[in-house]
Short mmCIF file of C-alpha atoms in Angstrom, two decimals:
data_model
loop_
_atom_site.label_atom_id
_atom_site.label_comp_id
_atom_site.label_asym_id
_atom_site.label_seq_id
_atom_site.Cartn_x
_atom_site.Cartn_y
_atom_site.Cartn_z
CA UNK B 1 -5.23 20.28 -9.07
CA UNK B 2 -7.03 22.81 -11.88
CA UNK B 3 -5.37 25.78 -9.45
CA UNK B 4 -1.54 24.63 -10.04
CA UNK B 5 -2.15 24.18 -13.65
CA UNK B 6 -3.87 27.23 -14.05
CA UNK B 7 -0.58 28.88 -12.01
CA UNK B 8 1.44 26.82 -14.58
CA UNK B 9 -0.30 28.65 -17.62
CA UNK B 10 -0.25 31.78 -16.02
CA UNK B 11 3.65 31.33 -16.01
CA UNK B 12 3.90 30.40 -19.58
CA UNK B 13 1.90 33.27 -20.50
CA UNK B 14 3.62 36.32 -18.36
CA UNK B 15 4.76 38.76 -20.36
CA UNK B 16 7.24 41.08 -18.84
CA UNK B 17 7.29 45.10 -19.07
CA UNK B 18 10.38 47.43 -19.13
CA UNK B 19 10.73 49.23 -16.09
CA UNK B 20 13.32 50.95 -14.29
CA UNK B 21 12.93 49.44 -10.92
CA UNK B 22 14.91 50.89 -7.46
CA UNK B 23 17.03 47.81 -6.32
CA UNK B 24 17.71 46.23 -9.45
CA UNK B 25 17.43 48.01 -13.20
CA UNK B 26 15.30 45.49 -14.84
CA UNK B 27 15.58 45.57 -18.96
CA UNK B 28 12.69 43.55 -19.97
CA UNK B 29 10.94 43.05 -23.64
CA UNK B 30 7.91 40.70 -24.10
CA UNK B 31 9.45 37.16 -23.33
CA UNK B 32 7.56 33.64 -22.45
CA UNK B 33 8.48 31.70 -19.61
CA UNK B 34 10.46 29.38 -21.62
CA UNK B 35 10.00 25.76 -21.51
CA UNK B 36 12.94 25.52 -23.59
CA UNK B 37 14.67 27.38 -20.72
CA UNK B 38 13.24 26.10 -17.83
CA UNK B 39 12.05 23.06 -17.04
CA UNK B 40 8.94 22.69 -14.22
CA UNK B 41 9.51 21.04 -11.21
CA UNK B 42 7.93 17.40 -11.78
CA UNK B 43 5.44 18.32 -8.19
CA UNK B 44 3.75 20.94 -10.99
CA UNK B 45 4.29 18.68 -13.78
CA UNK B 46 2.13 15.72 -11.97
CA UNK B 47 -0.57 17.88 -10.73
CA UNK B 48 -1.87 18.60 -14.60
CA UNK B 49 -3.91 16.11 -16.99
CA UNK B 50 -2.47 15.60 -20.29
CA UNK B 51 -5.82 17.16 -21.71
CA UNK B 52 -5.26 20.51 -20.25
CA UNK B 53 -1.59 21.00 -20.89
CA UNK B 54 0.87 19.48 -23.07
CA UNK B 55 4.15 19.63 -21.67
CA UNK B 56 6.92 16.96 -21.29
CA UNK B 57 6.35 14.83 -18.26
CA UNK B 58 10.17 14.02 -16.56
CA UNK B 59 8.39 12.72 -13.28
CA UNK B 60 9.80 9.49 -13.28
CA UNK B 61 12.91 10.10 -14.27
CA UNK B 62 15.79 8.36 -12.10
CA UNK B 63 19.27 6.99 -11.89
CA UNK B 64 20.81 3.97 -10.02
CA UNK B 65 24.36 5.81 -9.56
CA UNK B 66 25.43 8.10 -7.08
CA UNK B 67 26.03 12.00 -7.57
CA UNK B 68 27.62 14.26 -5.28
CA UNK B 69 26.73 18.20 -4.99
CA UNK B 70 29.72 20.44 -4.29
CA UNK B 71 28.28 23.17 -2.66
CA UNK B 72 24.88 23.96 -0.53
CA UNK B 73 23.70 27.12 -1.67
CA UNK B 74 20.46 27.62 -3.01
CA UNK B 75 21.43 25.56 -6.24
CA UNK B 76 22.82 23.03 -4.58
CA UNK B 77 19.83 22.49 -2.12
CA UNK B 78 17.52 22.79 -4.63
CA UNK B 79 19.25 19.88 -6.70
CA UNK B 80 19.77 17.54 -3.89
CA UNK B 81 15.81 17.71 -3.31
CA UNK B 82 15.12 17.07 -6.56
CA UNK B 83 17.75 14.03 -6.32
CA UNK B 84 15.90 12.97 -2.79
CA UNK B 85 12.58 12.95 -4.33
CA UNK B 86 13.71 10.55 -7.29
CA UNK B 87 15.28 8.40 -5.03
CA UNK B 88 18.57 9.24 -6.85
CA UNK B 89 21.67 8.33 -4.32
CA UNK B 90 23.46 11.56 -3.25
CA UNK B 91 25.76 13.55 -0.72
CA UNK B 92 26.34 17.16 -0.60
CA UNK B 93 29.55 18.40 -0.01
CA UNK B 94 29.95 22.04 1.76
CA UNK B 95 32.68 23.90 1.95
CA UNK B 96 31.75 26.45 4.60
CA UNK B 97 30.20 24.89 8.14
CA UNK B 98 26.57 26.43 7.35
CA UNK B 99 24.50 26.24 4.25
CA UNK B 100 22.81 28.54 2.01
CA UNK B 101 25.92 29.99 0.24
CA UNK B 102 25.59 33.88 -0.31
CA UNK B 103 21.98 33.66 1.81
CA UNK B 104 22.87 34.38 5.16
CA UNK B 105 21.42 35.25 8.37
CA UNK B 106 22.57 37.18 11.73
CA UNK B 107 20.69 37.06 15.05
CA UNK B 108 20.92 39.35 17.83
CA UNK B 109 22.25 42.64 15.88
CA UNK B 110 18.71 43.94 16.01
CA UNK B 111 15.00 42.65 17.22
CA UNK B 112 14.81 41.30 13.90
CA UNK B 113 17.30 38.52 11.82
CA UNK B 114 19.42 40.53 9.51
CA UNK B 115 19.64 39.10 5.97
CA UNK B 116 23.51 39.18 5.33
CA UNK B 117 23.43 37.55 2.18
CA UNK B 118 20.70 38.16 -1.21
CA UNK B 119 17.57 40.11 0.69
CA UNK B 120 15.21 40.93 -2.39
CA UNK B 121 12.79 38.68 -4.17
CA UNK B 122 13.27 40.29 -7.62
CA UNK B 123 9.38 39.63 -9.03
CA UNK B 124 6.95 36.96 -7.93
CA UNK B 125 6.63 34.80 -10.65
CA UNK B 126 9.52 32.55 -10.03
CA UNK B 127 10.65 29.06 -7.97
CA UNK B 128 11.80 31.03 -5.18
CA UNK B 129 8.14 32.89 -4.88
CA UNK B 130 6.50 29.81 -5.53
CA UNK B 131 8.13 27.99 -2.51
CA UNK B 132 7.44 31.25 -0.33
CA UNK B 133 3.76 30.87 -1.04
CA UNK B 134 3.77 27.10 -0.24
CA UNK B 135 5.47 27.61 2.90
CA UNK B 136 3.00 30.98 3.91
CA UNK B 137 6.19 32.96 3.94
CA UNK B 138 4.93 36.72 4.08
CA UNK B 139 6.72 39.04 1.63
CA UNK B 140 5.88 43.02 0.73
CA UNK B 141 6.60 44.98 -1.88
CA UNK B 142 9.56 47.19 -1.63
CA UNK B 143 8.01 50.33 -3.46
CA UNK B 144 10.09 52.86 -1.46
CA UNK B 145 11.53 56.28 -3.34
CA UNK B 146 14.85 57.50 -3.43
CA UNK B 147 16.86 60.90 -3.07
CA UNK B 148 20.23 61.60 -4.55
CA UNK B 149 23.20 63.03 -3.47
CA UNK B 150 24.57 65.57 -6.36
CA UNK B 151 26.20 68.25 -6.07
CA UNK B 152 26.82 68.31 -2.35
CA UNK B 153 23.34 68.07 -1.46
CA UNK B 154 20.05 65.58 -1.53
CA UNK B 155 17.71 66.33 -4.17
CA UNK B 156 14.37 64.40 -5.65
CA UNK B 157 15.39 64.28 -9.13
CA UNK B 158 18.57 64.59 -11.72
CA UNK B 159 18.84 67.31 -14.00
CA UNK B 160 19.30 64.70 -16.70
CA UNK B 161 17.88 61.46 -17.52
CA UNK B 162 20.11 58.37 -16.37
CA UNK B 163 17.90 55.70 -17.91
CA UNK B 164 19.85 55.50 -20.67
CA UNK B 165 21.31 51.88 -20.24
CA UNK B 166 18.34 49.91 -21.46
CA UNK B 167 17.09 49.93 -25.01
CA UNK B 168 18.48 48.41 -28.56
CA UNK B 169 21.94 48.68 -30.52
CA UNK B 170 23.12 49.56 -27.45
CA UNK B 171 27.32 49.49 -28.14
CA UNK B 172 29.67 46.96 -25.74
CA UNK B 173 31.17 49.50 -23.95
CA UNK B 174 30.83 49.94 -20.16
CA UNK B 175 28.16 51.61 -18.21
CA UNK B 176 30.78 54.60 -17.25
CA UNK B 177 31.98 54.70 -21.08
CA UNK B 178 28.59 54.82 -22.48
CA UNK B 179 27.17 57.45 -19.35
CA UNK B 180 29.92 60.01 -20.82
CA UNK B 181 29.51 59.12 -24.10
CA UNK B 182 25.69 60.57 -23.74
CA UNK B 183 26.73 63.60 -22.10
CA UNK B 184 26.65 62.63 -18.26
CA UNK B 185 30.00 64.27 -16.84
CA UNK B 186 32.07 63.53 -13.41
CA UNK B 187 29.09 64.79 -11.39
CA UNK B 188 26.91 61.67 -12.21
CA UNK B 189 29.80 59.16 -11.69
CA UNK B 190 28.29 57.61 -8.31
CA UNK B 191 24.69 57.43 -9.35
CA UNK B 192 26.16 55.46 -12.12
CA UNK B 193 28.12 53.54 -9.77
CA UNK B 194 24.50 52.77 -8.15
CA UNK B 195 23.27 51.43 -10.99
CA UNK B 196 26.04 49.80 -11.77
CA UNK B 197 26.28 48.39 -8.29
CA UNK B 198 22.78 46.81 -8.90
CA UNK B 199 23.97 44.50 -11.42
CA UNK B 200 26.93 43.72 -9.29
CA UNK B 201 30.00 45.75 -10.80
CA UNK B 202 31.97 48.89 -11.27
CA UNK B 203 30.66 51.43 -13.61
CA UNK B 204 33.63 50.70 -15.95
CA UNK B 205 33.68 46.63 -16.03
CA UNK B 206 29.65 46.33 -17.06
CA UNK B 207 28.75 45.82 -20.42
CA UNK B 208 25.41 48.07 -21.65
CA UNK B 209 25.11 45.90 -24.61
CA UNK B 210 25.74 42.27 -23.08
CA UNK B 211 23.31 43.60 -19.51
CA UNK B 212 20.52 44.02 -21.90
CA UNK B 213 20.95 41.12 -24.05
CA UNK B 214 21.45 38.59 -21.38
CA UNK B 215 18.31 39.61 -19.66
CA UNK B 216 15.71 39.56 -22.72
CA UNK B 217 14.35 36.32 -21.47
CA UNK B 218 13.70 37.92 -17.69
CA UNK B 219 9.93 36.46 -16.94
CA UNK B 220 9.86 37.02 -13.04
CA UNK B 221 8.13 40.04 -12.89
CA UNK B 222 8.94 43.62 -12.47
CA UNK B 223 8.28 44.33 -8.71
CA UNK B 224 10.66 44.05 -5.54
CA UNK B 225 9.54 42.34 -2.44
CA UNK B 226 11.31 41.41 1.09
CA UNK B 227 10.58 38.96 3.36
CA UNK B 228 9.03 39.18 6.79
CA UNK B 229 11.51 36.46 7.37
CA UNK B 230 14.80 36.40 6.31
CA UNK B 231 15.33 34.97 2.88
CA UNK B 232 17.79 32.76 4.25
CA UNK B 233 15.18 31.36 6.62
CA UNK B 234 12.61 31.09 3.56
CA UNK B 235 14.88 29.10 1.45
CA UNK B 236 16.43 27.05 4.29
CA UNK B 237 13.43 26.38 6.08
CA UNK B 238 12.36 25.02 2.18
CA UNK B 239 14.86 23.05 1.49
CA UNK B 240 17.80 21.62 4.28
CA UNK B 241 15.48 19.67 6.39
CA UNK B 242 14.57 16.87 4.54
CA UNK B 243 18.19 16.36 2.72
CA UNK B 244 20.59 17.44 6.04
CA UNK B 245 21.67 13.83 6.53
CA UNK B 246 23.09 14.07 3.26
CA UNK B 247 25.12 17.18 3.77
CA UNK B 248 28.94 17.10 4.87
CA UNK B 249 29.89 20.46 6.09
CA UNK B 250 33.39 21.74 6.28
CA UNK B 251 34.33 19.50 3.40
CA UNK B 252 35.79 21.86 0.84
CA UNK B 253 36.61 20.28 -2.04
CA UNK B 254 40.43 20.87 -3.76
CA UNK B 255 40.05 18.36 -6.35
CA UNK B 256 37.76 16.62 -8.40
CA UNK B 257 39.33 13.56 -10.79
CA UNK B 258 37.20 12.84 -13.68
CA UNK B 259 39.69 10.73 -15.81
CA UNK B 260 38.27 7.61 -15.68
CA UNK B 261 34.42 6.30 -15.08
CA UNK B 262 33.89 6.96 -11.36
CA UNK B 263 34.64 10.37 -10.36
CA UNK B 264 37.16 10.71 -7.38
CA UNK B 265 36.50 14.39 -5.32
CA UNK B 266 39.15 14.96 -2.85
CA UNK B 267 38.68 17.70 0.18
CA UNK B 268 41.40 19.72 1.77
CA UNK B 269 41.66 17.57 4.71
CA UNK B 270 42.44 15.02 2.31
CA UNK B 271 38.90 13.05 2.32
CA UNK B 272 37.61 10.93 -0.53
CA UNK B 273 34.02 10.96 -2.05
CA UNK B 274 33.62 9.15 -5.39
CA UNK B 275 31.02 9.58 -7.41
CA UNK B 276 29.14 8.45 -10.60
CA UNK B 277 28.22 12.14 -11.87
CA UNK B 278 29.11 15.76 -10.31
CA UNK B 279 27.17 18.61 -10.00
CA UNK B 280 29.36 21.66 -9.14
CA UNK B 281 27.38 24.75 -7.46
CA UNK B 282 30.24 26.81 -6.20
CA UNK B 283 30.39 30.52 -6.77
CA UNK B 284 31.61 31.50 -10.33
CA UNK B 285 34.82 33.29 -8.40
CA UNK B 286 35.86 29.74 -6.92
CA UNK B 287 36.15 28.22 -10.96
CA UNK B 288 37.82 31.55 -11.97
CA UNK B 289 40.81 31.53 -9.06
CA UNK B 290 41.25 27.67 -9.90
CA UNK B 291 40.23 27.03 -6.34
CA UNK B 292 39.22 23.30 -7.50
CA UNK B 293 41.84 21.60 -9.45
CA UNK B 294 40.31 19.14 -12.34
CA UNK B 295 41.83 16.13 -13.35
CA UNK B 296 42.45 16.41 -16.16
CA UNK B 297 41.82 19.91 -16.82
CA UNK B 298 38.43 21.68 -17.95
CA UNK B 299 38.36 22.36 -21.80
CA UNK B 300 40.40 25.41 -22.68
CA UNK B 301 36.84 27.03 -23.78
CA UNK B 302 35.01 26.53 -20.33
CA UNK B 303 38.36 27.75 -19.05
CA UNK B 304 38.25 30.79 -21.25
CA UNK B 305 33.93 31.40 -21.06
CA UNK B 306 34.65 31.18 -16.70
CA UNK B 307 37.06 33.63 -17.19
CA UNK B 308 35.23 36.36 -19.01
CA UNK B 309 32.29 35.97 -16.35
CA UNK B 310 32.41 38.88 -14.21
CA UNK B 311 32.65 38.79 -10.19
CA UNK B 312 33.77 41.76 -7.98
CA UNK B 313 33.69 43.17 -4.85
CA UNK B 314 30.53 43.31 -2.71
CA UNK B 315 29.49 44.45 0.93
CA UNK B 316 26.72 44.91 3.01
CA UNK B 317 27.14 47.15 6.26
CA UNK B 318 24.17 47.57 8.89
CA UNK B 319 24.08 50.64 10.96
CA UNK B 320 21.49 50.81 13.77
CA UNK B 321 20.46 54.44 15.13
CA UNK B 322 18.24 55.59 17.72
CA UNK B 323 16.12 57.69 15.40
CA UNK B 324 15.42 57.96 11.88
CA UNK B 325 16.75 60.63 10.20
CA UNK B 326 17.12 59.21 7.02
CA UNK B 327 15.34 58.68 3.62
CA UNK B 328 14.65 55.44 2.59
CA UNK B 329 17.07 55.07 -0.37
CA UNK B 330 19.77 57.44 -0.96
CA UNK B 331 22.10 57.34 -4.06
CA UNK B 332 25.41 58.72 -5.13
CA UNK B 333 27.55 58.51 -2.26
CA UNK B 334 30.97 59.04 -2.95
CA UNK B 335 31.52 55.75 -0.35
CA UNK B 336 28.54 54.20 -0.77
CA UNK B 337 26.54 54.55 -3.87
CA UNK B 338 23.13 53.00 -2.41
CA UNK B 339 21.69 53.69 1.40
CA UNK B 340 18.57 51.59 2.26
CA UNK B 341 16.44 51.49 4.76
CA UNK B 342 16.56 48.04 5.91
CA UNK B 343 13.32 47.44 8.04
CA UNK B 344 11.30 47.62 5.17
CA UNK B 345 8.77 44.60 5.09
CA UNK B 346 10.13 43.75 8.77
CA UNK B 347 8.16 44.66 12.20
CA UNK B 348 10.14 46.22 14.26
CA UNK B 349 10.47 50.16 16.12
CA UNK B 350 14.10 49.88 15.30
CA UNK B 351 16.03 52.06 12.78
CA UNK B 352 18.46 50.63 10.50
CA UNK B 353 19.78 51.77 7.68
CA UNK B 354 21.93 49.05 5.19
CA UNK B 355 24.91 50.39 2.94
CA UNK B 356 24.73 48.39 -0.16
CA UNK B 357 28.57 48.58 -1.45
CA UNK B 358 29.49 47.11 -4.68
CA UNK B 359 32.78 47.38 -7.38
CA UNK B 360 35.10 49.89 -6.65
CA UNK B 361 33.48 51.21 -3.65
CA UNK B 362 33.42 47.90 -1.96
CA UNK B 363 37.07 47.24 -3.12
CA UNK B 364 38.24 50.32 -1.25
CA UNK B 365 36.51 49.81 1.86
CA UNK B 366 37.11 46.45 1.83
CA UNK B 367 41.16 47.11 1.69
CA UNK B 368 40.52 49.71 5.49
CA UNK B 369 41.78 47.87 8.65
CA UNK B 370 38.79 47.35 10.31
CA UNK B 371 35.30 46.66 10.50
CA UNK B 372 34.75 50.32 12.46
CA UNK B 373 37.11 51.82 10.16
CA UNK B 374 35.02 50.90 7.15
CA UNK B 375 31.87 51.83 9.52
CA UNK B 376 33.77 55.32 10.39
CA UNK B 377 33.59 56.15 6.99
CA UNK B 378 30.21 55.53 6.11
CA UNK B 379 29.25 57.60 9.02
CA UNK B 380 31.16 60.36 8.06
CA UNK B 381 29.21 60.40 4.44
CA UNK B 382 25.78 60.22 6.26
CA UNK B 383 26.98 63.14 8.61
CA UNK B 384 27.82 64.93 5.51
CA UNK B 385 24.36 64.45 3.87
CA UNK B 386 22.23 64.63 7.19
CA UNK B 387 24.28 67.62 9.03
CA UNK B 388 26.36 65.28 11.53
CA UNK B 389 23.30 63.09 12.85
CA UNK B 390 24.59 59.84 11.82
CA UNK B 391 27.27 60.07 14.22
CA UNK B 392 24.91 61.52 16.86
CA UNK B 393 22.20 58.87 16.69
CA UNK B 394 24.55 56.03 15.82
CA UNK B 395 24.06 52.96 18.35
CA UNK B 396 25.82 50.15 16.37
CA UNK B 397 27.39 48.10 13.27
CA UNK B 398 27.59 45.23 11.60
CA UNK B 399 29.78 44.73 8.30
CA UNK B 400 29.75 41.33 5.87
CA UNK B 401 32.36 41.82 3.24
CA UNK B 402 31.53 38.88 0.94
CA UNK B 403 34.53 39.24 -0.81
CA UNK B 404 36.52 38.12 2.45
CA UNK B 405 34.60 35.06 2.58
CA UNK B 406 37.09 32.48 1.31
CA UNK B 407 34.22 29.88 -0.35
CA UNK B 408 32.21 33.01 -1.85
CA UNK B 409 35.16 35.76 -2.64
CA UNK B 410 32.50 38.19 -4.53
CA UNK B 411 29.26 39.49 -4.32
CA UNK B 412 27.30 37.77 -7.77
CA UNK B 413 28.31 37.35 -11.44
CA UNK B 414 27.94 40.07 -14.04
CA UNK B 415 28.43 40.52 -17.58
CA UNK B 416 31.87 42.21 -18.60
CA UNK B 417 32.18 44.03 -21.83
CA UNK B 418 33.36 41.43 -24.30
CA UNK B 419 31.60 38.26 -22.23
CA UNK B 420 29.44 36.59 -25.75
CA UNK B 421 28.31 33.57 -24.99
CA UNK B 422 30.15 32.74 -21.85
CA UNK B 423 28.02 31.56 -19.46
CA UNK B 424 26.52 29.32 -21.93
CA UNK B 425 29.88 27.78 -22.62
CA UNK B 426 30.46 27.63 -18.97
CA UNK B 427 27.11 26.06 -18.02
CA UNK B 428 27.73 22.81 -20.52
CA UNK B 429 28.23 19.69 -18.93
CA UNK B 430 31.67 17.55 -19.80
CA UNK B 431 31.47 14.05 -20.91
CA UNK B 432 28.02 13.53 -19.25
CA UNK B 433 30.31 13.67 -15.92
CA UNK B 434 30.26 17.30 -14.77
CA UNK B 435 27.47 19.18 -14.20
CA UNK B 436 27.37 23.34 -13.51
CA UNK B 437 24.72 25.35 -11.77
CA UNK B 438 24.54 28.53 -9.73
CA UNK B 439 23.34 31.84 -10.38
CA UNK B 440 26.19 32.72 -12.82
CA UNK B 441 25.31 29.73 -15.06
CA UNK B 442 21.51 31.23 -15.40
CA UNK B 443 20.57 31.43 -19.35
CA UNK B 444 16.79 32.50 -18.18
CA UNK B 445 18.00 36.33 -17.38
CA UNK B 446 17.92 34.98 -13.95
CA UNK B 447 21.33 34.86 -13.23
CA UNK B 448 22.36 37.28 -9.74
CA UNK B 449 19.22 36.02 -8.29
CA UNK B 450 18.35 33.45 -6.01
CA UNK B 451 15.82 31.79 -8.10
CA UNK B 452 17.77 31.84 -10.82
CA UNK B 453 20.33 29.89 -8.72
CA UNK B 454 17.31 27.48 -7.61
CA UNK B 455 16.39 27.31 -11.62
CA UNK B 456 19.79 25.77 -12.32
CA UNK B 457 19.76 23.24 -9.48
CA UNK B 458 16.83 21.94 -11.08
CA UNK B 459 18.00 21.86 -14.71
CA UNK B 460 20.89 20.29 -14.05
CA UNK B 461 19.36 17.36 -12.34
CA UNK B 462 16.89 17.31 -15.47
CA UNK B 463 19.72 17.17 -17.81
CA UNK B 464 21.63 14.52 -15.95
CA UNK B 465 19.08 12.20 -15.81
CA UNK B 466 17.95 12.86 -19.39
CA UNK B 467 21.50 12.17 -19.96
CA UNK B 468 21.60 8.64 -18.37
CA UNK B 469 17.82 7.79 -19.55
#
């Protein structure tokens, strides 16, 4: 009990450090792990005596009505577990034939399972890390160094400083525009694409100002980690078995009618489910594309907010070789701006390089005629970098194009130029009937992350319960 409370006090007092990371650029300032922004799970609260820590005890909140959760990604699974713990009746409707959302795994390509989706744990001071520690999942720091493909050769350092996208009083212009304003010419284009790609966007779409502003509350920690297992397995094993009987797969929702007290949810196969409350956890792209019809229509303010939140093309390609001829991180390619050694944190003797492709590069590759054409384009670039060694040592390739997943349609949310307070408006509930969760709705600076999705699943359950109590 004392250990749990000590850990909670650590979370509350954690201050973050401004640091430019290799997988994700963390733009942080001193900030508390806000009780107002993130309410702690009742399992932690219940272990702390009142005289040890004075915070609101939400462990007894419950509800006699029925809740339907749309989507069985990280947010949906976490919300479902909270509802079950509180003995609230619920069902989960998942459009695809498996759970996990943008967490996914592929067996058989290599000697270890491949993370097709989310892969890095960004910081270890968050709900995802807590789940991993509780279930004794091993994760190790990924602190590998990078080289840059710059002016036709591999270099360890760039001539000019590219850490220009963090700080105070930055303008609401795109990363590409700001880079040009700061004297980084066309030779830096794909280095800038790599930096923007970490944030899920092409460099000409991502806002310098709002990327900073929206991460001011980041409190997760400043290091990156990789799991010995897949991220999918870590979350799936912890959250799915206990609620599996409540999940309906292949139940894609086409309409939510909330015109009366009883909410009617209709699937593409014309199944009908009734609910008193609905928690919607689908990717922001599904809302942006109006894949779900709402009756009545969502308020115009919410529609406008959803439209302002970005979500672009995203792809991961895994290339297996018979020997390692490449560096652990290669940034700045014109076909792929970020190549990463995939076996960091794994126990294997295989050699797998992952191409992490975002924004306009992912859009261009996604338009090619086949997966083999995508692989060939990447091999051609690696051959240029490493004198033909890629094709010579190539064994197999695996493509995961998230843009073409029918119930995902993109990578993860990003902060567009002019986004303003769109996330806050998009995350607001409607009529105490519809609640919105998922990484794009995270207001703690943890958007784009699994922990961010988990947090919103918890927050929306608590908000729903507080609304009815």
